[in-house]
Short mmCIF file of C-alpha atoms in Angstrom, two decimals:
data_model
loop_
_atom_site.label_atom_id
_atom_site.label_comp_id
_atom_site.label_asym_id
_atom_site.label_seq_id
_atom_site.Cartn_x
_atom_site.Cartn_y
_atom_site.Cartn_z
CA UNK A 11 6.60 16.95 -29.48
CA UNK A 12 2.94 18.71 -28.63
CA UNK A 13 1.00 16.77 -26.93
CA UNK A 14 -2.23 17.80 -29.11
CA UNK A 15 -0.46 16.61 -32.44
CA UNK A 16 -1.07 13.38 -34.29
CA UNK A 17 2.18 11.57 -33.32
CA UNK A 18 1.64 12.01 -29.69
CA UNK A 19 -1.82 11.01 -30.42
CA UNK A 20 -0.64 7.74 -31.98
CA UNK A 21 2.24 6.88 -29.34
CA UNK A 22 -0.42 7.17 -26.31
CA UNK A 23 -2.99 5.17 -28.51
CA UNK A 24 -0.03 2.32 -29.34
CA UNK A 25 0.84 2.00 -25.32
CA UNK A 26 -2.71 1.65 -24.00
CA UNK A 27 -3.12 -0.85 -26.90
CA UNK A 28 0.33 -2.20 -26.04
CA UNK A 29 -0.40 -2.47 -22.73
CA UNK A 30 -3.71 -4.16 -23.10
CA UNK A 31 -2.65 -6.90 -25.53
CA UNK A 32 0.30 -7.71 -22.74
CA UNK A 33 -2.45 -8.43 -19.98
CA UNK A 34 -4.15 -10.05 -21.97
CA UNK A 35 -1.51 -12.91 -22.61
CA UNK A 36 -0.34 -11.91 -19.18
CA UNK A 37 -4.15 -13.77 -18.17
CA UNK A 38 -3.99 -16.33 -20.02
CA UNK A 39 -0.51 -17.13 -18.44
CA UNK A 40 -1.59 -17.32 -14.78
CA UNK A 41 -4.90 -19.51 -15.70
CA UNK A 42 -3.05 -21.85 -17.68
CA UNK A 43 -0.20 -21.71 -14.24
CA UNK A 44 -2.99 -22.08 -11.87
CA UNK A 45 -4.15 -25.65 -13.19
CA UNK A 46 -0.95 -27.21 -13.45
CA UNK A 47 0.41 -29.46 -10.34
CA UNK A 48 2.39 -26.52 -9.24
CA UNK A 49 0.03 -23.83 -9.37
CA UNK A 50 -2.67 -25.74 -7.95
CA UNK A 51 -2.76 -24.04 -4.40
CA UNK A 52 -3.96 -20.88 -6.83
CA UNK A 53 -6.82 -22.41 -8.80
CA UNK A 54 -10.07 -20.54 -6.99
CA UNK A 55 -8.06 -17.41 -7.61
CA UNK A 56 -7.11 -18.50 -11.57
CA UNK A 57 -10.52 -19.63 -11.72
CA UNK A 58 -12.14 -16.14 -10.66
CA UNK A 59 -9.69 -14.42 -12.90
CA UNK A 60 -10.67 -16.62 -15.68
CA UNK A 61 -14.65 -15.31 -14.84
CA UNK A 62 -13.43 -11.46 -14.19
CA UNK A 63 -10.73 -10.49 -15.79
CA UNK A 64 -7.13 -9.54 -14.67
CA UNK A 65 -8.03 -8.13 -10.91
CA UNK A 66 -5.04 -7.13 -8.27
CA UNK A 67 -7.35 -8.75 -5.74
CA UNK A 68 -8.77 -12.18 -7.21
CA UNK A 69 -11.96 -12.23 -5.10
CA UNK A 70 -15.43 -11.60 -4.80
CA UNK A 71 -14.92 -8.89 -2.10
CA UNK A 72 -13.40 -6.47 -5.04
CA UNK A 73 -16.82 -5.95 -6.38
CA UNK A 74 -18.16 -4.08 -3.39
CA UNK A 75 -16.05 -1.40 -4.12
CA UNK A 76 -17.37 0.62 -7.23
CA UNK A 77 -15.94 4.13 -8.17
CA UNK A 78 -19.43 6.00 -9.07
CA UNK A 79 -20.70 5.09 -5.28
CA UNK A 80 -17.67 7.65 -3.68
CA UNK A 81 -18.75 10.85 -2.58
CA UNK A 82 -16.05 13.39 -2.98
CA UNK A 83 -16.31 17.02 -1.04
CA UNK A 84 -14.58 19.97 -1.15
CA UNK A 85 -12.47 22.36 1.57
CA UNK A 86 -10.04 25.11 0.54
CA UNK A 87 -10.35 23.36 -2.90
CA UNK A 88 -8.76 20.29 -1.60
CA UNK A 89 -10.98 17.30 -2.25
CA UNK A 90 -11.85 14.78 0.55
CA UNK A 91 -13.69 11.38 1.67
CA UNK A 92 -14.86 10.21 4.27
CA UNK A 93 -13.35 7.62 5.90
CA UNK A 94 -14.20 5.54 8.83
CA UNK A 95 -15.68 8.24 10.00
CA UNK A 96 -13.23 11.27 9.29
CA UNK A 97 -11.92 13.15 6.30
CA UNK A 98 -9.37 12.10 4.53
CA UNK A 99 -8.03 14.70 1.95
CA UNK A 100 -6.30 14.27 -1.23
CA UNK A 101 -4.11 16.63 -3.65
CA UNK A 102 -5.71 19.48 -4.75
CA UNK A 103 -4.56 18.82 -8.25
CA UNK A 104 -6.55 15.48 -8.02
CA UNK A 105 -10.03 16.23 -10.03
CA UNK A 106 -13.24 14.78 -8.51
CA UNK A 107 -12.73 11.08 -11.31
CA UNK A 108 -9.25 10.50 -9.45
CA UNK A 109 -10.20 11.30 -6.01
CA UNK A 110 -13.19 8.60 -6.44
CA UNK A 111 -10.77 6.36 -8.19
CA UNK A 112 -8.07 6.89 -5.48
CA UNK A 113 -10.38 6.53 -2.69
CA UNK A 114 -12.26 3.65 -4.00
CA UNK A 115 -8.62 2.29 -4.29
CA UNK A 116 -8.21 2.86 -0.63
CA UNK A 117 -11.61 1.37 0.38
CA UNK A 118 -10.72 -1.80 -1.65
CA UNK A 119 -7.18 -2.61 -0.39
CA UNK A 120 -8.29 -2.01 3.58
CA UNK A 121 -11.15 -4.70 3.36
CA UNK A 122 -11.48 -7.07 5.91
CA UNK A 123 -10.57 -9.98 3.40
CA UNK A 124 -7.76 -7.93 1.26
CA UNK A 125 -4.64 -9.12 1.72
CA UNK A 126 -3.42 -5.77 1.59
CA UNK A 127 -4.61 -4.50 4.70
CA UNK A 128 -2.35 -3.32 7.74
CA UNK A 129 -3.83 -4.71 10.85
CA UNK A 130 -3.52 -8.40 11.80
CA UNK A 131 -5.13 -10.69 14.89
CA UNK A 132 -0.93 -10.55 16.00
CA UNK A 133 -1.60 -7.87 17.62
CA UNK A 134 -3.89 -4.74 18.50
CA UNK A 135 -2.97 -1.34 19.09
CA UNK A 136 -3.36 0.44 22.23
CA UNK A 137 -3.07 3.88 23.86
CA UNK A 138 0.87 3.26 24.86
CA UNK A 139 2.22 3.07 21.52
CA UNK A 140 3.56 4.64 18.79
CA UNK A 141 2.58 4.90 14.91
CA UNK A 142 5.79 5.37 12.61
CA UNK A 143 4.17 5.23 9.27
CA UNK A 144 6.76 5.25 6.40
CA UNK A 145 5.73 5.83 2.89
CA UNK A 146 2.47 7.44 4.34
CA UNK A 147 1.02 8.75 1.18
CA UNK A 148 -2.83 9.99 2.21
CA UNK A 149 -1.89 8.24 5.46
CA UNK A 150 -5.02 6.00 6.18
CA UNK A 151 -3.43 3.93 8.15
CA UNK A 152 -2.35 6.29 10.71
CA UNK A 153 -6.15 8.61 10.46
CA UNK A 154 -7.65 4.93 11.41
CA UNK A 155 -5.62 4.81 14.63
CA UNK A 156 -4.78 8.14 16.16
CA UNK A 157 -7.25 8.46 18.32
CA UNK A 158 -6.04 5.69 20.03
CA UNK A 159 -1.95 5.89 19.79
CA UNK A 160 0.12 8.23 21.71
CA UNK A 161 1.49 10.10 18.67
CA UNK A 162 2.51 8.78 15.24
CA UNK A 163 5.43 9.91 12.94
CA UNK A 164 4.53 10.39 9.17
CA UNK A 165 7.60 9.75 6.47
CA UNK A 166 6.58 10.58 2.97
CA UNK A 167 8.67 11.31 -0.08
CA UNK A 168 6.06 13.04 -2.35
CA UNK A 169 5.38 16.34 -1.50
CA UNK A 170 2.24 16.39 -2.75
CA UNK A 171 0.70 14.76 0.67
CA UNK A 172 1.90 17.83 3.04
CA UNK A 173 -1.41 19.78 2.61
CA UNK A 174 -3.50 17.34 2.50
CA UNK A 175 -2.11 15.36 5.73
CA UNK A 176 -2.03 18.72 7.55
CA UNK A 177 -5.76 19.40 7.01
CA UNK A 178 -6.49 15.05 7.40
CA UNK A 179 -4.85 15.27 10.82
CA UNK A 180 -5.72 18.93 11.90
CA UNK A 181 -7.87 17.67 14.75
CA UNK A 182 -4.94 15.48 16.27
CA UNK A 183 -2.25 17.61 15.11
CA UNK A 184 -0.70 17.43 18.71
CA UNK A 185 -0.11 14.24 18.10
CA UNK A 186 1.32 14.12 14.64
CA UNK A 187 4.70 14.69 13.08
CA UNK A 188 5.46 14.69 9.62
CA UNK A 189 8.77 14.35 7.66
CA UNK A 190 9.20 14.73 3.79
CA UNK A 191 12.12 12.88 3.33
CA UNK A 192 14.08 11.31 0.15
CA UNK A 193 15.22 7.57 1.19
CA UNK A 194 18.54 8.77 -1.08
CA UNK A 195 19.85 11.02 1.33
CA UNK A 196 20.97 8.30 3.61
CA UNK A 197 20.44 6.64 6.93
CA UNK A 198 20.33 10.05 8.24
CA UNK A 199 17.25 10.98 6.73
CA UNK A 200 15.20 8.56 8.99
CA UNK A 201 16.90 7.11 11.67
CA UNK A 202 18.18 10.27 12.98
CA UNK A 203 14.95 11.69 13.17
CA UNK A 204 13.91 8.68 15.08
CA UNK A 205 16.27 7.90 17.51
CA UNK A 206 15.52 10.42 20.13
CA UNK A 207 12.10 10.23 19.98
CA UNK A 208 11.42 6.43 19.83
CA UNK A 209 13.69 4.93 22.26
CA UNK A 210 12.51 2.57 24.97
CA UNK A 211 8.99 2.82 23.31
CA UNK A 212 6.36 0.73 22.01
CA UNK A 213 6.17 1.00 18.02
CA UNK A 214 3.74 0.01 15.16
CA UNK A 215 5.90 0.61 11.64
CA UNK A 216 3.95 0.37 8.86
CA UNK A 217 5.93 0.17 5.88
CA UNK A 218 4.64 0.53 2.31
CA UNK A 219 7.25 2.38 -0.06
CA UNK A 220 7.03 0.81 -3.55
CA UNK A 221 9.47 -1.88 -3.40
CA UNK A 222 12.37 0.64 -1.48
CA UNK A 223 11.27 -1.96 2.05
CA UNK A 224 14.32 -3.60 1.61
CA UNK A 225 16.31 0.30 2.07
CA UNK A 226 14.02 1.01 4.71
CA UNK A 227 14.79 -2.34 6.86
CA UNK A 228 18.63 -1.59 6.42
CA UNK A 229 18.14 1.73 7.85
CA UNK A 230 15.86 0.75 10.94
CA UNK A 231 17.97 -2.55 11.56
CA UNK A 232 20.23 -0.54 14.34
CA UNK A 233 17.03 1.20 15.63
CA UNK A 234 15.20 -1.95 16.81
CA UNK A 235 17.40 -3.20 20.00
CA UNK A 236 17.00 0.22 21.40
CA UNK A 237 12.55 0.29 21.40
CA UNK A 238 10.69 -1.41 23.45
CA UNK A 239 8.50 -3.73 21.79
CA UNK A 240 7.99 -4.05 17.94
CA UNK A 241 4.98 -4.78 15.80
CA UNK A 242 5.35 -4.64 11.95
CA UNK A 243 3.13 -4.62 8.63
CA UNK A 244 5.35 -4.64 5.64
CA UNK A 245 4.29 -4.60 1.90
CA UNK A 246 5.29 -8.10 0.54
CA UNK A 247 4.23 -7.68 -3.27
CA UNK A 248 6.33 -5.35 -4.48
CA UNK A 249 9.07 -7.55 -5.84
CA UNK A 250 8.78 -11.34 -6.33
CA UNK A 251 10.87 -12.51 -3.10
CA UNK A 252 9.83 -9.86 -0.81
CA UNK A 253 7.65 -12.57 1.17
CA UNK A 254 10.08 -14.93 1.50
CA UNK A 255 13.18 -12.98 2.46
CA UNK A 256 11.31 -10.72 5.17
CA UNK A 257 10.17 -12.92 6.40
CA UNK A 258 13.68 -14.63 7.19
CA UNK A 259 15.16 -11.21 8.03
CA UNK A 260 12.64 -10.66 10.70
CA UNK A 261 12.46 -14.62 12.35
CA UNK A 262 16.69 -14.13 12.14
CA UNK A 263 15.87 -11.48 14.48
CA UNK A 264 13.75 -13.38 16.92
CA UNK A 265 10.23 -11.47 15.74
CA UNK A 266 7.15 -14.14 15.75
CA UNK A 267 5.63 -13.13 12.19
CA UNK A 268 2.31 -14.28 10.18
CA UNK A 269 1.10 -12.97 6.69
CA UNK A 270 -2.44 -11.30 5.46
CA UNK A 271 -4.73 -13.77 4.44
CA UNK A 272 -5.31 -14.61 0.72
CA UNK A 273 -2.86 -13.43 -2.30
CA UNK A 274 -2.17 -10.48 -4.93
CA UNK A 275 -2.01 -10.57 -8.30
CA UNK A 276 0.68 -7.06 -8.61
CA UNK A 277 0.47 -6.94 -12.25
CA UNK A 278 2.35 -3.65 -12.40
CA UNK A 279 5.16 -5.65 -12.06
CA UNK A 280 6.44 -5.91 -15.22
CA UNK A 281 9.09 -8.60 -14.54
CA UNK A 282 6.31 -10.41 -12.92
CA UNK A 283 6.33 -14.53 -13.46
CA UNK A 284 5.76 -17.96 -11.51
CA UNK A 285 4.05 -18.41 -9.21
CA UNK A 286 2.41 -14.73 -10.19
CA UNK A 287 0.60 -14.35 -7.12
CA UNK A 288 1.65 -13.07 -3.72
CA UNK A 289 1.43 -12.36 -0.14
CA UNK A 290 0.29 -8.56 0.49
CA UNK A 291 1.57 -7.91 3.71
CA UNK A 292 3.70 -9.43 6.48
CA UNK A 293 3.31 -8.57 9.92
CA UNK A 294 5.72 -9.25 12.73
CA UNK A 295 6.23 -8.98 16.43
CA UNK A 296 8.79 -8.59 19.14
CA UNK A 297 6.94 -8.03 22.73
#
């Protein structure tokens, strides 16, 4: 079927409007949930939805962020941003609309209120450890702390991210090593890679991979009795009891653990339902 023809016209035209009459009753779901006796503990965040509109992030630190106010550059043809201080390149098939979009997007979830972002008052990051950042992507986590870390290991499945992380991390590229890896190949794929490198040291996993975290912990599971000490920020929101059963696995395994602040509203989700909203990301610790 071309793409430029009337039928394809009319199938991308009935999803969009598909898709927009499904959040719509989707809204009116999780206001009418958030002011019964159960769904109390989410009313401010039903009540700002009711006022905004279906939002990932159901607070008033969202609106900071606006697309049009991104400044996008150019090296090699790869777009870029800057953030916190340093560039951060994207795809070079990404044209300048999506690299504001995707970089606003960044911006948003790291806020100092978003429950989405990695670092937590459990613990700070030092010169001693280790980054091992799986499910990079544009790997903002890792450009925010390399200066300080000894060296930080980048897993990514998308190939997509190899340019751009080599030119994002050119400066500290003594420090960095990168793996494109498919979490289908096995336990091999990761911990292997790992092992010999990581023992005995401190390490800071952050772990963001679409709703594969559950895969990921079963790989690393025999890897943690042989680091030194542990610190953790898993994505929570993926799938509905993410929160709840990491957060088991990890106390069952003697790690103190505490979530972001404030809830997410991962609409994506298309199986999503009661209570709708949940905790972004859980972070844990094992000195």
């Amino acid at each position: 079927m071309s793409k430029s023809g009337f039928f394809w016209k009319f199938r991308v035209w009935f999803y969009y409007k598909r898709q927009e009459y499904n959040r719509k009753l989707l809204l009116k779901r999780v206001i009418r949930f958030s002011r019964t006796k159960q769904g109390n503990v989410y009313f401010d965040e039903g009540k700002y939805l009711q006022r905004n509109g279906l939002k990932i992030f159901p607070y008033n630190f969202e609106k900071k962020y606006r697309v049009q106010d991104i400044d996008i550059y150019y090296m090699n043809q790869y777009p870029y941003f800057v953030y916190l201080g340093k560039h951060l390149f994207l795809p070079k098939e990404f044209d300048e609309h999506k690299s504001k979009k995707y970089s606003n997007q960044i911006l948003l979830e790291q806020d100092d209120y978003s429950p989405h972002k990695y670092m937590s008052s459990l613990f700070e990051i030092d010169r001693n450890d280790v980054i091992v950042d799986i499910g990079c992507g544009d790997g903002n986590f890792s450009l925010e702390h390399i200066e300080t870390v000894r060296e930080a290991f980048l897993f990514e499945i998308d190939k997509k991210w190899k340019k751009p992380l080599e030119l994002t991390f050119y400066p500290w590229k003594e420090k960095l090593h990168t793996s494109f890896v498919s979490l289908e190949k096995g336990s091999n794929s990761v911990e292997s890679n790992l092992m010999s490198s990581l023992e005995l040291k401190n390490i800071i996993f952050k772990i963001d991979v679409d709703g594969a975290e559950r895969k990921i912990l079963s790989l690393l599971d025999p890897l943690f009795p042989k680091l030194g000490s542990i610190k953790v920020a898993i994505c929570t929101y993926h799938q509905a009891n993410d929160a709840e059963d990491f957060e088991k696995w990890f106390i069952d395994r003697g790690f103190r653990t505490e979530f972001s602040d404030n809830y997410m509203l991962f609409y994506y989700d298309k199986s999503i339902k009661e209570p709708f909203f949940r905790r972004g990301i859980l972070f844990a610790v094992k000195p």
